[in-house]
Every structure is written in C-alpha cells, then in structure tokens.
Coordinates of C-alpha atoms in Angstrom, one line a residue:
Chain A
X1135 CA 8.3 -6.7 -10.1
X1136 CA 11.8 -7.8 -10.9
X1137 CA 12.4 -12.0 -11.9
X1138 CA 12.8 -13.8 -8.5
X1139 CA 15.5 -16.2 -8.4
X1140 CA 14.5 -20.0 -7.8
X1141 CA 16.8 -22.3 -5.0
X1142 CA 15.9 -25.6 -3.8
X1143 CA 15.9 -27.2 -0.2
X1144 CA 17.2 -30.3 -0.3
X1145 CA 19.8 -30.1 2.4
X1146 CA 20.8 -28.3 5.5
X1147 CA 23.0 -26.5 4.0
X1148 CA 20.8 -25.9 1.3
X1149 CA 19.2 -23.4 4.3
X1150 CA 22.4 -21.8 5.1
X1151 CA 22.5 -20.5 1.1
X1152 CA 18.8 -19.7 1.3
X1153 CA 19.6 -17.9 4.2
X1154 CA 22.8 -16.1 2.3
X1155 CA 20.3 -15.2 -0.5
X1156 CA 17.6 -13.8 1.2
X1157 CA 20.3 -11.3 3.2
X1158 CA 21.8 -9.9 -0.1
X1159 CA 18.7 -9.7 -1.6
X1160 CA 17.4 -7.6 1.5
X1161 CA 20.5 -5.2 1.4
X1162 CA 19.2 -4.7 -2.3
X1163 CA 16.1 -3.6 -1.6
X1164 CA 17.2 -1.3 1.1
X1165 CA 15.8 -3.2 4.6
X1166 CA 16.9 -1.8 7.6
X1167 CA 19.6 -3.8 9.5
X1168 CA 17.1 -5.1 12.5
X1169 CA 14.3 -5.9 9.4
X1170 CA 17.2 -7.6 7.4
X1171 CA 17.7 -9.8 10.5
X1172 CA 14.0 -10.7 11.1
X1173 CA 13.0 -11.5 7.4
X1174 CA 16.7 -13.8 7.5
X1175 CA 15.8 -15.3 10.7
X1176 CA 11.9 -16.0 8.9
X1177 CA 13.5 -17.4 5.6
X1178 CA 15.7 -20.2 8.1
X1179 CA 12.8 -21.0 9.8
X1180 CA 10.7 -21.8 6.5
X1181 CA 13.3 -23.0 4.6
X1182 CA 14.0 -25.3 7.7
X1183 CA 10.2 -26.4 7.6
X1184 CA 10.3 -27.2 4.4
X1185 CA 12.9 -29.3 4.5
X1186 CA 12.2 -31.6 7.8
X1187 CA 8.3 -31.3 7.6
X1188 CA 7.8 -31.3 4.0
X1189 CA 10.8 -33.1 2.8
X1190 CA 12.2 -30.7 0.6
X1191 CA 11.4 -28.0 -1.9
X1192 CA 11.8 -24.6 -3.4
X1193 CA 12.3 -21.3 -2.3
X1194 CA 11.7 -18.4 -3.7
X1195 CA 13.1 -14.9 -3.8
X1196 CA 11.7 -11.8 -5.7
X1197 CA 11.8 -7.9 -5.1
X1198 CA 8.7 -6.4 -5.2
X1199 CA 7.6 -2.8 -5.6
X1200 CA 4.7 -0.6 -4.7
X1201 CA 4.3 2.1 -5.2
X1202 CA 7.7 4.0 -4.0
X1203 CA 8.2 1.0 -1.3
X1204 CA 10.2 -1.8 -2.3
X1205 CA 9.8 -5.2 -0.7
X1206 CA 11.3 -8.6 -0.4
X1207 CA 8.4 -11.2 -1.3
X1208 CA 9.4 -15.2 -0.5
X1209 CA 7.7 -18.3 -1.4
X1210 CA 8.3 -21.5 0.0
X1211 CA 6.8 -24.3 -1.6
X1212 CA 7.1 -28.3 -0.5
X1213 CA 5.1 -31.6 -1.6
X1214 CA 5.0 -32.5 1.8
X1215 CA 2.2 -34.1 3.8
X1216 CA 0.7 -30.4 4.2
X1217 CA -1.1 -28.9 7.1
X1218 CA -4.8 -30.4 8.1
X1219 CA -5.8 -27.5 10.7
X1220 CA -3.9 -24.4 9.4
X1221 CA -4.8 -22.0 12.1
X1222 CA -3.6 -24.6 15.2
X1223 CA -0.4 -24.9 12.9
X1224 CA 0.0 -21.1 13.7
X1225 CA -0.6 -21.6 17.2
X1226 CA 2.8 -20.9 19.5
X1227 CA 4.2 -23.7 20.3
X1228 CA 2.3 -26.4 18.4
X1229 CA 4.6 -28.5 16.7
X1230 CA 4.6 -31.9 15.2
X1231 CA 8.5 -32.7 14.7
X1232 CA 9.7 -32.0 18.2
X1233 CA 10.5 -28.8 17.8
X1234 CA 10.3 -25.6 19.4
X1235 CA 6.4 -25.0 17.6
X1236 CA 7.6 -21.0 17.1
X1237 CA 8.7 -21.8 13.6
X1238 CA 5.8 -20.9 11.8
X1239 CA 4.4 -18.7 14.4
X1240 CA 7.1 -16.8 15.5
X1241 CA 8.2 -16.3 11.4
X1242 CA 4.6 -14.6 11.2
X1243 CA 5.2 -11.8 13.5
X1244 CA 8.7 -11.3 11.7
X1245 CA 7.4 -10.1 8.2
X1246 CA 5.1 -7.9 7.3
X1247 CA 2.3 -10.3 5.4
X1248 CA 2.1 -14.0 5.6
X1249 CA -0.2 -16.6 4.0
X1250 CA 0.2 -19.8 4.0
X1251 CA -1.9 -22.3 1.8
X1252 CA -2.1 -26.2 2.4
X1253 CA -4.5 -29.0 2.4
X1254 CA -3.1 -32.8 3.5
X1255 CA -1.2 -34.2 1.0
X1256 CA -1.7 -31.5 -1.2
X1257 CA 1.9 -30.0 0.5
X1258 CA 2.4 -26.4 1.8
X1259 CA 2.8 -23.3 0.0
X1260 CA 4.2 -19.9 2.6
X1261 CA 4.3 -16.5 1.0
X1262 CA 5.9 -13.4 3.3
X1263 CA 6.6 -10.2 1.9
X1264 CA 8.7 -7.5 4.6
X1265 CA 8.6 -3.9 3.0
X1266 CA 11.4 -1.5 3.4
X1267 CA 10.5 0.8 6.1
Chain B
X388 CA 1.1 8.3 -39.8
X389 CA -0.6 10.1 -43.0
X390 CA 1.3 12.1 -45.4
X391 CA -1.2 14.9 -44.0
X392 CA 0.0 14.9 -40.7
X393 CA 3.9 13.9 -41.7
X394 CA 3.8 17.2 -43.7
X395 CA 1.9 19.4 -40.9
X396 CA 4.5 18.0 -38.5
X397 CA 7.1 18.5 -40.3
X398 CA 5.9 22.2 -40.5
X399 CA 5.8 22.7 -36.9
X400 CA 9.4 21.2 -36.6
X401 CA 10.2 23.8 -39.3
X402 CA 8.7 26.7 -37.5
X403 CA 10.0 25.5 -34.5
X404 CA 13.8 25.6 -35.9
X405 CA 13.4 29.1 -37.8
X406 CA 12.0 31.3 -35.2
X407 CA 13.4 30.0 -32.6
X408 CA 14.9 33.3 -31.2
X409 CA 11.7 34.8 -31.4
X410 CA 9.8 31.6 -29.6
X411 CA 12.4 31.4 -26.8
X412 CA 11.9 35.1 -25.9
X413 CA 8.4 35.0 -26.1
X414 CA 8.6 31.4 -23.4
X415 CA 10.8 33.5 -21.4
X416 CA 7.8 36.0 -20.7
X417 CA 5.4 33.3 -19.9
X418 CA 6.9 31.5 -17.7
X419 CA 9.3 32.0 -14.7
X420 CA 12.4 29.9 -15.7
X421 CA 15.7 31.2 -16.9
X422 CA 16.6 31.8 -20.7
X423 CA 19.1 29.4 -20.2
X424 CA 16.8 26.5 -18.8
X425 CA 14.7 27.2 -21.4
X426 CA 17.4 27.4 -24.2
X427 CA 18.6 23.8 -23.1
X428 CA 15.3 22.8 -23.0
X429 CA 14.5 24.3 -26.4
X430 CA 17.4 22.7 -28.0
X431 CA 17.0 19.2 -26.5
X432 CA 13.4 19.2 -28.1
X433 CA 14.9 20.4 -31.4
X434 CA 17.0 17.4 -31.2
X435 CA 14.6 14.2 -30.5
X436 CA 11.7 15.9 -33.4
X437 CA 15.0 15.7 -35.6
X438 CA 15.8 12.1 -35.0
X439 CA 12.4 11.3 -35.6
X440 CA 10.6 12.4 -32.2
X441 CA 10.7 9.0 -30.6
X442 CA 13.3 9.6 -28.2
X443 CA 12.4 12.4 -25.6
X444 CA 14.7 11.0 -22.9
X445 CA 17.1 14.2 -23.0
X446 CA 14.2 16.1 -22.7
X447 CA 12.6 13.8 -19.8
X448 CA 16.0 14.1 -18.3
X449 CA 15.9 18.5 -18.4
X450 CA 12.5 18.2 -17.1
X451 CA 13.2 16.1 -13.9
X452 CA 16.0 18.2 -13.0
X453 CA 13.4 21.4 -13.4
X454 CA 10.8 19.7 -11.6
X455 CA 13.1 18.5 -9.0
X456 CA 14.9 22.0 -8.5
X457 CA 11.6 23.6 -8.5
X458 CA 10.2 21.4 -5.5
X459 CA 13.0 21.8 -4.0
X460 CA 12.9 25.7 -4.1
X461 CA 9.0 25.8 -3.2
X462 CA 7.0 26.2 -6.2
X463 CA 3.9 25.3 -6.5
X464 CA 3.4 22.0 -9.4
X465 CA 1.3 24.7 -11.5
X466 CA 4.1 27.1 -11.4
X467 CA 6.1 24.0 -12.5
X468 CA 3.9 22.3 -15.5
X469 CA 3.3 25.9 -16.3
X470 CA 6.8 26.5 -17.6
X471 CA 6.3 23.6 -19.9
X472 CA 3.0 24.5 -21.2
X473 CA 4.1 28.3 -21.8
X474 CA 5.7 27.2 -25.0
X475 CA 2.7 26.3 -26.5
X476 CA 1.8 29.6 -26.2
X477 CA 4.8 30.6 -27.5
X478 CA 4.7 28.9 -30.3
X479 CA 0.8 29.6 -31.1
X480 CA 1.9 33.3 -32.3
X481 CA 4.2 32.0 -34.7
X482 CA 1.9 29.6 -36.4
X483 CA -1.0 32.4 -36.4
X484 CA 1.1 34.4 -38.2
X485 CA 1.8 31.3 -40.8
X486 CA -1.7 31.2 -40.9
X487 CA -1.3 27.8 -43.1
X488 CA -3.6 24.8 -42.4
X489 CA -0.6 22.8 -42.3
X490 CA 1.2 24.7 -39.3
X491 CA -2.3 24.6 -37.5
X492 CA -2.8 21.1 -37.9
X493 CA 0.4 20.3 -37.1
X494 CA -0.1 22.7 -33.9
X495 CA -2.8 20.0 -32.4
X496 CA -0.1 17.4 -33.0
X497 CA 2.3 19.6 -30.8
X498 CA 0.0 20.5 -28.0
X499 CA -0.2 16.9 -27.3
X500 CA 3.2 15.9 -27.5
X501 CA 3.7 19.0 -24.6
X502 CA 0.8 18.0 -22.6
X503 CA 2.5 14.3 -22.0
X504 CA 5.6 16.9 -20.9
X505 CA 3.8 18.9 -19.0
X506 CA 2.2 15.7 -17.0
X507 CA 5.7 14.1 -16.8
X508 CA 6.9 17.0 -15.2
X509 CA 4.1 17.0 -12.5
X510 CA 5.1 13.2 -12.1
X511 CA 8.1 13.7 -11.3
X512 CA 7.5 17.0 -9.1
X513 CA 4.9 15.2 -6.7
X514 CA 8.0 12.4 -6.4
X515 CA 10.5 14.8 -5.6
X516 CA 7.7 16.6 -3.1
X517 CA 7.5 13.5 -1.4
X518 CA 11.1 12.1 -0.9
X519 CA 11.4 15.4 0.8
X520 CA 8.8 14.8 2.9
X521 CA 10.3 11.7 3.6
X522 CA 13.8 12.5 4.2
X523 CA 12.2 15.2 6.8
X524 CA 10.9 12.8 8.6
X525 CA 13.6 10.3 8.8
X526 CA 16.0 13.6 10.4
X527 CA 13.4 14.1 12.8
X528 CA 13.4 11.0 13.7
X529 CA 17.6 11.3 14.6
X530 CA 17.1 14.4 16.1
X531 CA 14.9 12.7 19.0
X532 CA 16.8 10.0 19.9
X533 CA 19.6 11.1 22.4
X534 CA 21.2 8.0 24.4
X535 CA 22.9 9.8 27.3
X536 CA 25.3 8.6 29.5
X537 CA 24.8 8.9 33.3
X538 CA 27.3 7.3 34.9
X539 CA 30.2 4.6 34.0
X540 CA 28.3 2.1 32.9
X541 CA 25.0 3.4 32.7
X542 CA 22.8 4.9 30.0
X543 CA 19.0 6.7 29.7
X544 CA 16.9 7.5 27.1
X545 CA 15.0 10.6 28.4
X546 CA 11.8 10.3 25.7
X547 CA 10.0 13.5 24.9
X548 CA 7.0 14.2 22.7
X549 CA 4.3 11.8 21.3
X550 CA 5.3 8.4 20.6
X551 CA 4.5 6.4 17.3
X552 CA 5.8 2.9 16.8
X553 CA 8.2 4.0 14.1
X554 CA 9.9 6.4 16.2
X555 CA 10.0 4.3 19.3
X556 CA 11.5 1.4 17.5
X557 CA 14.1 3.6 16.4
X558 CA 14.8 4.9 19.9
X559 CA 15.0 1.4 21.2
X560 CA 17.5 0.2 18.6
X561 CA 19.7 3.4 18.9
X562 CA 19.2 2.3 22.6
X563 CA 20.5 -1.6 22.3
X564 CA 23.7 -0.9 20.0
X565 CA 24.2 2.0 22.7
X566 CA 25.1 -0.8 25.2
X567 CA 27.2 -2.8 22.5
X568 CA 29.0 0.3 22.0
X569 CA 29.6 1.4 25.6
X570 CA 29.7 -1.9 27.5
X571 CA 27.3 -0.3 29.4
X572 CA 25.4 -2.7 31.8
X573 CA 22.3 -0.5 32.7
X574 CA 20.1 1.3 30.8
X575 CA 17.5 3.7 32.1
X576 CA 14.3 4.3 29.2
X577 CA 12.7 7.3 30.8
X578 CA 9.2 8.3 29.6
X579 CA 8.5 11.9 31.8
X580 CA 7.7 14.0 29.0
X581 CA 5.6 11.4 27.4
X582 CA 2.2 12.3 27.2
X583 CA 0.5 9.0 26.5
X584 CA 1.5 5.2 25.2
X585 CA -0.8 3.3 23.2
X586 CA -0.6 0.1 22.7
X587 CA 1.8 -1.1 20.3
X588 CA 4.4 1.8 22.1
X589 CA 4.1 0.2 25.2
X590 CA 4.8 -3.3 23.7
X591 CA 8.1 -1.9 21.8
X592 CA 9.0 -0.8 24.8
X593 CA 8.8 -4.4 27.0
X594 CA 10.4 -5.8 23.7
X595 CA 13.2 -3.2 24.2
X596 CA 13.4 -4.3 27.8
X597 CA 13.5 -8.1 27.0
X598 CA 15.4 -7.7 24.2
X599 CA 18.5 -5.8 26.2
X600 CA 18.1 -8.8 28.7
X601 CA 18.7 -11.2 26.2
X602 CA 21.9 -9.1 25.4
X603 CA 23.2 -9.1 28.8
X604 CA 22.1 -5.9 30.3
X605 CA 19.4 -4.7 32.8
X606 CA 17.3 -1.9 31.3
X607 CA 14.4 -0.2 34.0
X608 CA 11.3 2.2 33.3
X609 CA 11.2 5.5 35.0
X610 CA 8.4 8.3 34.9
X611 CA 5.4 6.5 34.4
X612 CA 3.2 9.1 34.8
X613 CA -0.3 8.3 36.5
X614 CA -2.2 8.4 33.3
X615 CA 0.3 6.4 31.4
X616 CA -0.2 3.4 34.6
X617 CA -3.8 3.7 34.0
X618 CA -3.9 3.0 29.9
X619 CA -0.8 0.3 30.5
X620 CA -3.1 -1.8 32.8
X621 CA -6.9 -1.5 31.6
X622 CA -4.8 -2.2 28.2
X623 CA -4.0 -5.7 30.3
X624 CA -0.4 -5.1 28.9
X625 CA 1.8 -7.3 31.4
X626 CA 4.8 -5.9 32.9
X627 CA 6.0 -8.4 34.6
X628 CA 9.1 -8.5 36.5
X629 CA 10.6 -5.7 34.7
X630 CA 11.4 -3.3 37.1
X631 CA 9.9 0.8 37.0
X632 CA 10.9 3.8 38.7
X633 CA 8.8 6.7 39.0
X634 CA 11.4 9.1 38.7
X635 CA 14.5 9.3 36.6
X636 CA 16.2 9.9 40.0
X637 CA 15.0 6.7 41.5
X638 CA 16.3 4.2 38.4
X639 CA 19.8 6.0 38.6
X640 CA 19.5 5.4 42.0
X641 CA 18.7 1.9 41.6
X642 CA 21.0 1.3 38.9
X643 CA 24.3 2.7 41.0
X644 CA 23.0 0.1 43.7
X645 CA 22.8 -2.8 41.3
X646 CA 26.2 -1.9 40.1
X647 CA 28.2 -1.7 43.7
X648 CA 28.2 2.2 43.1
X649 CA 28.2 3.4 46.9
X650 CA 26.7 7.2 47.1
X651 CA 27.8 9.4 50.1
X652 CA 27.5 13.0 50.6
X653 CA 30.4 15.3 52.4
X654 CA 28.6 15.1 55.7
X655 CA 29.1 11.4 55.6
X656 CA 25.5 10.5 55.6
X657 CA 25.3 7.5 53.1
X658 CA 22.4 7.7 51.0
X659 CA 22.9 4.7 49.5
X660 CA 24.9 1.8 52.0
X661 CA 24.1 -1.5 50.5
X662 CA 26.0 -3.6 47.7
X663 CA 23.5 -5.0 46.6
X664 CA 24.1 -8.8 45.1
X665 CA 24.0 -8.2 41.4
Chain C
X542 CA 30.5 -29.4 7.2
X543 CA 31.9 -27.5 9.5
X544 CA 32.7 -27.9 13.3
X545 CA 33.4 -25.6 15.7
X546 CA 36.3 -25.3 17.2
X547 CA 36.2 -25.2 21.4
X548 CA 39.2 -22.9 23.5
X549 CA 40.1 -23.8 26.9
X550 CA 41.1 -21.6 28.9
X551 CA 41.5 -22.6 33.0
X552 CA 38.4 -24.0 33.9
X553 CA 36.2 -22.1 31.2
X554 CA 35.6 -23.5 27.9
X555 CA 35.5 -20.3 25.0
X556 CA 33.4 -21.5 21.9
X557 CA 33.3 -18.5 19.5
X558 CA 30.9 -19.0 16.8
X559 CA 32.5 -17.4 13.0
X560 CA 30.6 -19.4 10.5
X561 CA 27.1 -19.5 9.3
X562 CA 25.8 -22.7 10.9
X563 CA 24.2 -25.4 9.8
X564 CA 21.6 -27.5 11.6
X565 CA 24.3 -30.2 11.3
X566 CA 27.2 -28.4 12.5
X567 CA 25.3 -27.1 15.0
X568 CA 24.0 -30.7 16.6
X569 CA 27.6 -31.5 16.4
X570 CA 28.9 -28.9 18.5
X571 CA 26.4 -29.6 21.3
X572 CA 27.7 -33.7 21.5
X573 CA 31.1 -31.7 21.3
X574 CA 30.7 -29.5 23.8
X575 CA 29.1 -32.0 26.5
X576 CA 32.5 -34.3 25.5
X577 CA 34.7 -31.5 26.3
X578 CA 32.7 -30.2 29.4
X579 CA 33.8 -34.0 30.9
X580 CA 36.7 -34.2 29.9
X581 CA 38.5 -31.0 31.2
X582 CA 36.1 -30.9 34.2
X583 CA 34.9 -27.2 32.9
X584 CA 33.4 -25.1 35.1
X585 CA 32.3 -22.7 32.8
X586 CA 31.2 -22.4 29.2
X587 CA 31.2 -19.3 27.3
X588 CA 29.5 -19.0 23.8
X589 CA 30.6 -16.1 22.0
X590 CA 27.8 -15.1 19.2
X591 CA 29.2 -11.7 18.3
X592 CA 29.8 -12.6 14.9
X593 CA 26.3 -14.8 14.8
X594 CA 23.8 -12.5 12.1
X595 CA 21.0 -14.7 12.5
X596 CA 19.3 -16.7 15.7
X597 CA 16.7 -18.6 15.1
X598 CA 14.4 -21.2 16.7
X599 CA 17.3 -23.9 15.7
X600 CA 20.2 -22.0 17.1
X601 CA 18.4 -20.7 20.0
X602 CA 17.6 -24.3 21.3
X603 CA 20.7 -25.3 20.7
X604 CA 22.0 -22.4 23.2
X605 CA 19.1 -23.4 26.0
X606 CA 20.4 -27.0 25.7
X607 CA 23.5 -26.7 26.0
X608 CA 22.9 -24.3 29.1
X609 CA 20.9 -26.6 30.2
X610 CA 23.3 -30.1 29.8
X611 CA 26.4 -27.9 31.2
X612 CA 24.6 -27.2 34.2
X613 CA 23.9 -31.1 34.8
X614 CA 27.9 -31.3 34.3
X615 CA 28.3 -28.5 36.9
X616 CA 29.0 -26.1 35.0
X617 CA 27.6 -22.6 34.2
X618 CA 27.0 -21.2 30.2
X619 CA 27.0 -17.9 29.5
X620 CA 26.0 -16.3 26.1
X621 CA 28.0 -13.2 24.9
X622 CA 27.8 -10.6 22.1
X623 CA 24.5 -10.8 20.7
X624 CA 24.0 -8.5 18.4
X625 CA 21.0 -5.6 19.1
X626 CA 18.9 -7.0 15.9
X627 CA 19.6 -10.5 17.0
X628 CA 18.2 -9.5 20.2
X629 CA 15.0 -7.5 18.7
X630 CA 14.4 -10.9 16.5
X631 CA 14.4 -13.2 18.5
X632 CA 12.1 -10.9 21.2
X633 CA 9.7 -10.9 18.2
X634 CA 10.4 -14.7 17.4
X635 CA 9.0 -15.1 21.1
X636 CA 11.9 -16.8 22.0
X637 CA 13.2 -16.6 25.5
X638 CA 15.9 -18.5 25.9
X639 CA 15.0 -19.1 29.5
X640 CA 17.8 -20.0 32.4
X641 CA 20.8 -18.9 30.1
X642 CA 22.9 -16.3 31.6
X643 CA 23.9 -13.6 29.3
X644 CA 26.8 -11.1 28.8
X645 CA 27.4 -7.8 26.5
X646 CA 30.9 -8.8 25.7
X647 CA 33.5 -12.0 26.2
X648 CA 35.2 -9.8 29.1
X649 CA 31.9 -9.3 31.0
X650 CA 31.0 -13.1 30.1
X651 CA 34.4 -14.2 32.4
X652 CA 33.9 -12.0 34.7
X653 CA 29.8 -13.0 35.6
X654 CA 31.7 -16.6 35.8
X655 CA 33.8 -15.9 38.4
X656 CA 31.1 -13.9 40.4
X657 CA 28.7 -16.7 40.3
X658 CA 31.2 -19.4 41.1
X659 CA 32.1 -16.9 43.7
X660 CA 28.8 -17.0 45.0
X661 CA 28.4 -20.7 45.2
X662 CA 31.8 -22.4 45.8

C-alpha cells in the first residue's frame, strides 16, 4: 500500500479536481479505459454527495495492491447529518436532496467493493476499491 | 556475529575465491545452465560476500533473469532452483577436502544463505509462469473479437465459443468504439455459434445494446438459438424492446430496411420494397 | 467558473462541451441555453459531448432537462459523440437518459434534425 493523497470538498470545483485526481491516479495503476471512466464517474458522484448532503469533507485516494492486482481504494468521509436507514439509502432512486437517487446506488455497481458506514449525526464514511482487470 | 562464525565464514569466502575454477566446473556438471551464466553468477556472489554479504541485489538481479529465461523456455521450477542449489554441492567437495572445522562450519552458514537463493529464484519463476499465463489470455482474448463490416454503415459481431463475462465485455467495447470509428449506424451482435449464456453474459450483452443506443446507434440480436431463449427467459432476464433476429440473415436484412437500403435481384423481384421510416 | 460558449448556426443551436464541468457551470448553461433557444427562435439544439470523459448523474440530468425545456420551446435536442465508456457507465449507472435523441457524430446529429423536422413540419 502506497500513501494515499488527502483533498478536501468544499466546493464544486473542489469535485472537478477530485475528479482530475482520481483519473491520473487510475492511469497509474493501470485501469482499463471503460473502468477508468466508471470509478471517475463513482468518485463525482461521492464527492458530489459529500459536498451537498454532508456539507463538505475529505476525499481520499490510495493505490492498493494484492497480490499481483493493483487497485484504486477511495474514501469519502463528511460530518454530515449521516444516513438513518442505510440500505433504503442504496435503494435506486431514493433521494433526499432532489436529486436523481442513483448517486449512491448507481456508484455501487460502478466499483468493485463498496461500504459505506453512517449513523445520524455521526456523518458518512464511503470506501470503493475498483481493481485493475 | 561471533568471532567463531566471522572466521568460519570468512573461510568459506576464502575457499570460494581460490578454487573457484575448480567449483565452477564442478556447478557446470550439476546443473543444466551455461558456464557463462554460471560464471556471472559466480562472480556476482564473490562480490556482495566481499562487501560484506549484505547486498545480494546483483545476485537477485542474475537470478530473475535465469528464472525468468527459464520459464520462459519451459523448465520445470526444480530444474530452475536446482541450478542454484547445485553449487552447494559444488562447493561441499572442496570443503571435504579442507576437512577443517572452520570450512564445515562455515559450510552450514552457506547452505542457508543459497537456500534463501534458491527460494527467491522459485519466487520469481512462479511470477514469470504466471504473467505468461496472463498475457495468453489477454491475446486470446484479441484474437476473438472480430467487428466485421457488412455493409456501408453496418457492422456484426459474429460470437463463437463459450462466453465469460470478461471476454464478452471486451467484445462489446471493441464493438461500441467500432461504431465511433466507422460512423456506422447499425450493429448486428450475432450469437450462432454460442453454445449457452448465463446470466451475467446475457446482461452484458442488453448493456451493450442500451449502451450503443445511448450513443446513437441501433444494435439487434441475431441467432438466438432455442436453448439460449429458454435459459434467457426462465432466467426472467427482460429483453424488452430490443429487437432479435433469428438468423444473421434476417438482422442484415432488417438493418438495410431501417437504413433506406432497397434490395432487388436481376429478375426485378424486390425482396425488400419498403423505406421504412427510420 | 466557466461558461459555455453556444454556436448558431441557421435555426440549430451547436453547444460543444471542452471543459471539465462544474455543477455550477453546468446550471448555468441550462438558463443559458433556454435564453438562447428564445431568443433566436432555435429549432434545434445540438450538444456535442465528444470531448466529455465523464457523465454522471449531474450531467446526465442536465442533458434530459434541457431536452426536455427545448422541446416546450419547440425545439428538438440531440446528444452527439458520446464516448463508448461514457456510454457503458452510464448503462451501469442506470441512467437512461429517457426522450433525448442521440447521434454518433455532429454530422449525423444535423442530419436526424432535419429528418425529424422533416417529418413534422
């Protein structure tokens, strides 16, 4: 495991260089260029919740290895509110913020492992690794 | 370290440096490898017990490239660690005929320091062993994934052979930057010699389907064998209104229609008469 | 921020997207867009995303509204140049982007125009 590198989301364009981040660190590690796309695309949508659900917070992105794979782990952390039923939260098309409710949903079935941990008022911590084919 | 063992290793070293025509020839025998990998070898262990033993990373770096060559060339990992372990044996003669307590002691420290050697180099040949394995399966994976052209405008997949997700993924992607880099406006995923889909096949391809929508093109399904129909709806996998063809025939045929292509034959019997409104 | 800059070109309005967009920018070209729909009477709008890496949820409803407010303007929006990953993302995203019209190229984007205004005159 190589040191991650810490931004925050404070701003919308805070996203866009999260966003920018994420793809160089992808090419890095080698991710195809449709799995470079859907780990992106996952990144903007968490970075995005983040920011308008939870106010603002941190992003994380490190490079992880196993074995002869090499994956992209990110955490995004926020001292939000948080989530009080996690798995409707998951559910397509649920959304509090007038939104399209795929955020966290769709971002799921773009990686390869999600978990997301969050209690009310406790905020909302997401963690998605995608592995290099 | 004790002066005990300083001195019995330093015997070794001494040993190792004074008969080393004699050890090299004798390694030669053993094993399989050339005097010359050997020599290199030989020399590059010479020259990390000199500065103190600690750094082996010449030596590492011989022994990856044997390993490596080896796998490469088909020998077996015991074939491979064997070259390494050979100079023990090698060596061994020479110390018997020392015959000194030091040189035997110092023999034990040796083995050791060859037996990490000898591991490193199985390390490094089960790696090599599998990027090939790897790399074989990413060609095959190129080799069966032909996007053909049919007419102006109008491309097919014709998929053979047992899909796996992997493989159909790539097809479809190969498939979608196909119409990017043609312009072309229909695409035809035929799945005749298919034997069976499973599951997460048949969604890949839907997603291909939609996915080529999204993009601005019509993509149809042709050569759904009976079998095939069967798994796709007890699976409850939904279709929808994406359009299938049971022969490859029938979606070119469709596809000419959808793009204002008229088809006549010399007797003037039109097959196909209607424009149909795109 | 940035804001995107919006061609005319006869009756069509060309909006080619180069930069990577903001959630601001990209609010802003939808008021911009309905403005300039009105003002030059469009009857088209063309959306050119060939150079767009990523779509997501944001960016996708941006593209369903503004198909959506163009065709309350009378006019028709057509999508062009999304890129095969985009495409495969956004599939997976389980976005569908319903009612907008799309196009492989800017070319084939003008030309679906003209056939559907020559459908309905």
């Amino acid at each position: 495991m190589t040191g991650g590198s810490e931004l925050p989301i404070a701003s919308n364009a805070d996203v866009v260089l999260v966003r920018q981040q994420v793809r160089s660190a992808a090419l890095e590690v080698g991710l195809s260029l449709v799995d470079q796309t859907k780990v992106v695309t996952a990144a903007s949508e968490l970075a995005r919740n983040a920011l308008v659900y939870g106010g603002g917070g941190m992003a994380r992105v490190e490079i992880v290895e196993n074995g002869p794979r090499k994956g992209l782990k990110l955490v995004f952390s926020d001292e939000g509110p948080g989530i009080a039923d996690v798995e409707q939260a998951l559910t397509d098309g649920w959304t509090t913020g007038g939104g399209l409710g795929l955020g966290l949903s769709g971002s799921r079935r773009l990686v390869d492992e999600f978990d997301l941990v969050s209690a009310p008022s406790k905020g909302t911590t997401v963690t998605v690794t995608k592995w290099a084919r | 370290m004790t002066v005990d063992a300083d001195v019995a290793r330093r015997r070794i070293e001494e040993l190792l440096r004074t008969n080393e025509e004699q050890i090299l020839r004798r390694w030669t025998l053993i094993t399989k490898a050339t005097p010359e990998e050997l020599t290199d070898l030989y020399q590059a262990l010479n020259r990390a017990l000199d500065s103190g033993g600690e750094d082996l990373a010449d030596v590492r770096g011989l022994l990856a490239e044997l390993s490596r060559s080896r796998a490469r060339q088909g020998f077996t990992p015991s074939e491979t660690s064997r070259a390494v372990f050979g100079l023990k044996e090698a060596l061994y003669e020479v110390v018997e005929e020392d015959g000194g307590a030091d040189a035997l002691r110092g023999f034990i420290w040796f083995s050791r320091l060859i037996d990490d050697l000898g591991l490193f180099t199985f390390e490094t040949y089960a790696t090599a062993r599998e990027k090939i394995i790897l790399d074989q399966a990413e060609q095959l994976l190129e080799l069966s994934t032909p996007v053909v052209k049919l007419w102006e405008g109008i491309v097919a997949v014709p998929l053979v052979g047992t899909l796996d997700s992997a493989r159909t993924q790539v097809v479809m992607e190969k498939l979608l930057q196909t119409l990017v880099d043609t312009g072309a406006e229909h695409a035809v995923i035929d799945i005749t010699g298919v034997p069976a889909v499973d599951t997460q096949v048949a969604q890949h391809l839907l997603k291909a389907v939609v996915a080529a929508r999204l993009m601005g093109a019509e993509c149809v399904i042709s050569g759904i064998r009976p079998q095939i129909a069967h798994t796709i709806v007890t699976l409850g996998i939904e279709f929808g209104d994406i359009v299938t063809k049971a022969s490859l025939a029938d979606a070119l045929a469709h596809a000419l229609r959808r793009s204002g292509v008229q088809v006549s034959t010399p007797r003037g019997t039109r097959i196909s008469v209607r424009t149909e409104d795109a | 921020m940035e804001r995107v800059p919006i061609l005319k070109l006869g009756d069509i309005l060309i909006i080619s997207i180069q930069i990577d967009l903001e959630d601001q920018s990209v609010l802003a070209l939808q008021e911009d867009l309905a403005e300039a729909v009105v003002a030059h009477s469009a009857r088209g709008v063309i959306i050119d995303i060939t150079a767009v890496e990523i779509v997501d949820s944001f960016i996708g409803r941006m593209l369903a509204t503004i198909a959506a407010m163009s065709r309350m303007l009378d006019a028709q929006t057509v999508v062009v140049g999304m890129r095969p990953a985009v495409a495969i993302t956004l599939v997976e995203l389980g976005l569908s982007l319903g009612g907008v019209r799309t196009a492989l190229n800017l070319e084939k984007g003008v030309a679906l125009l003209d056939h559907v205004r020559g459908a309905t005159p």
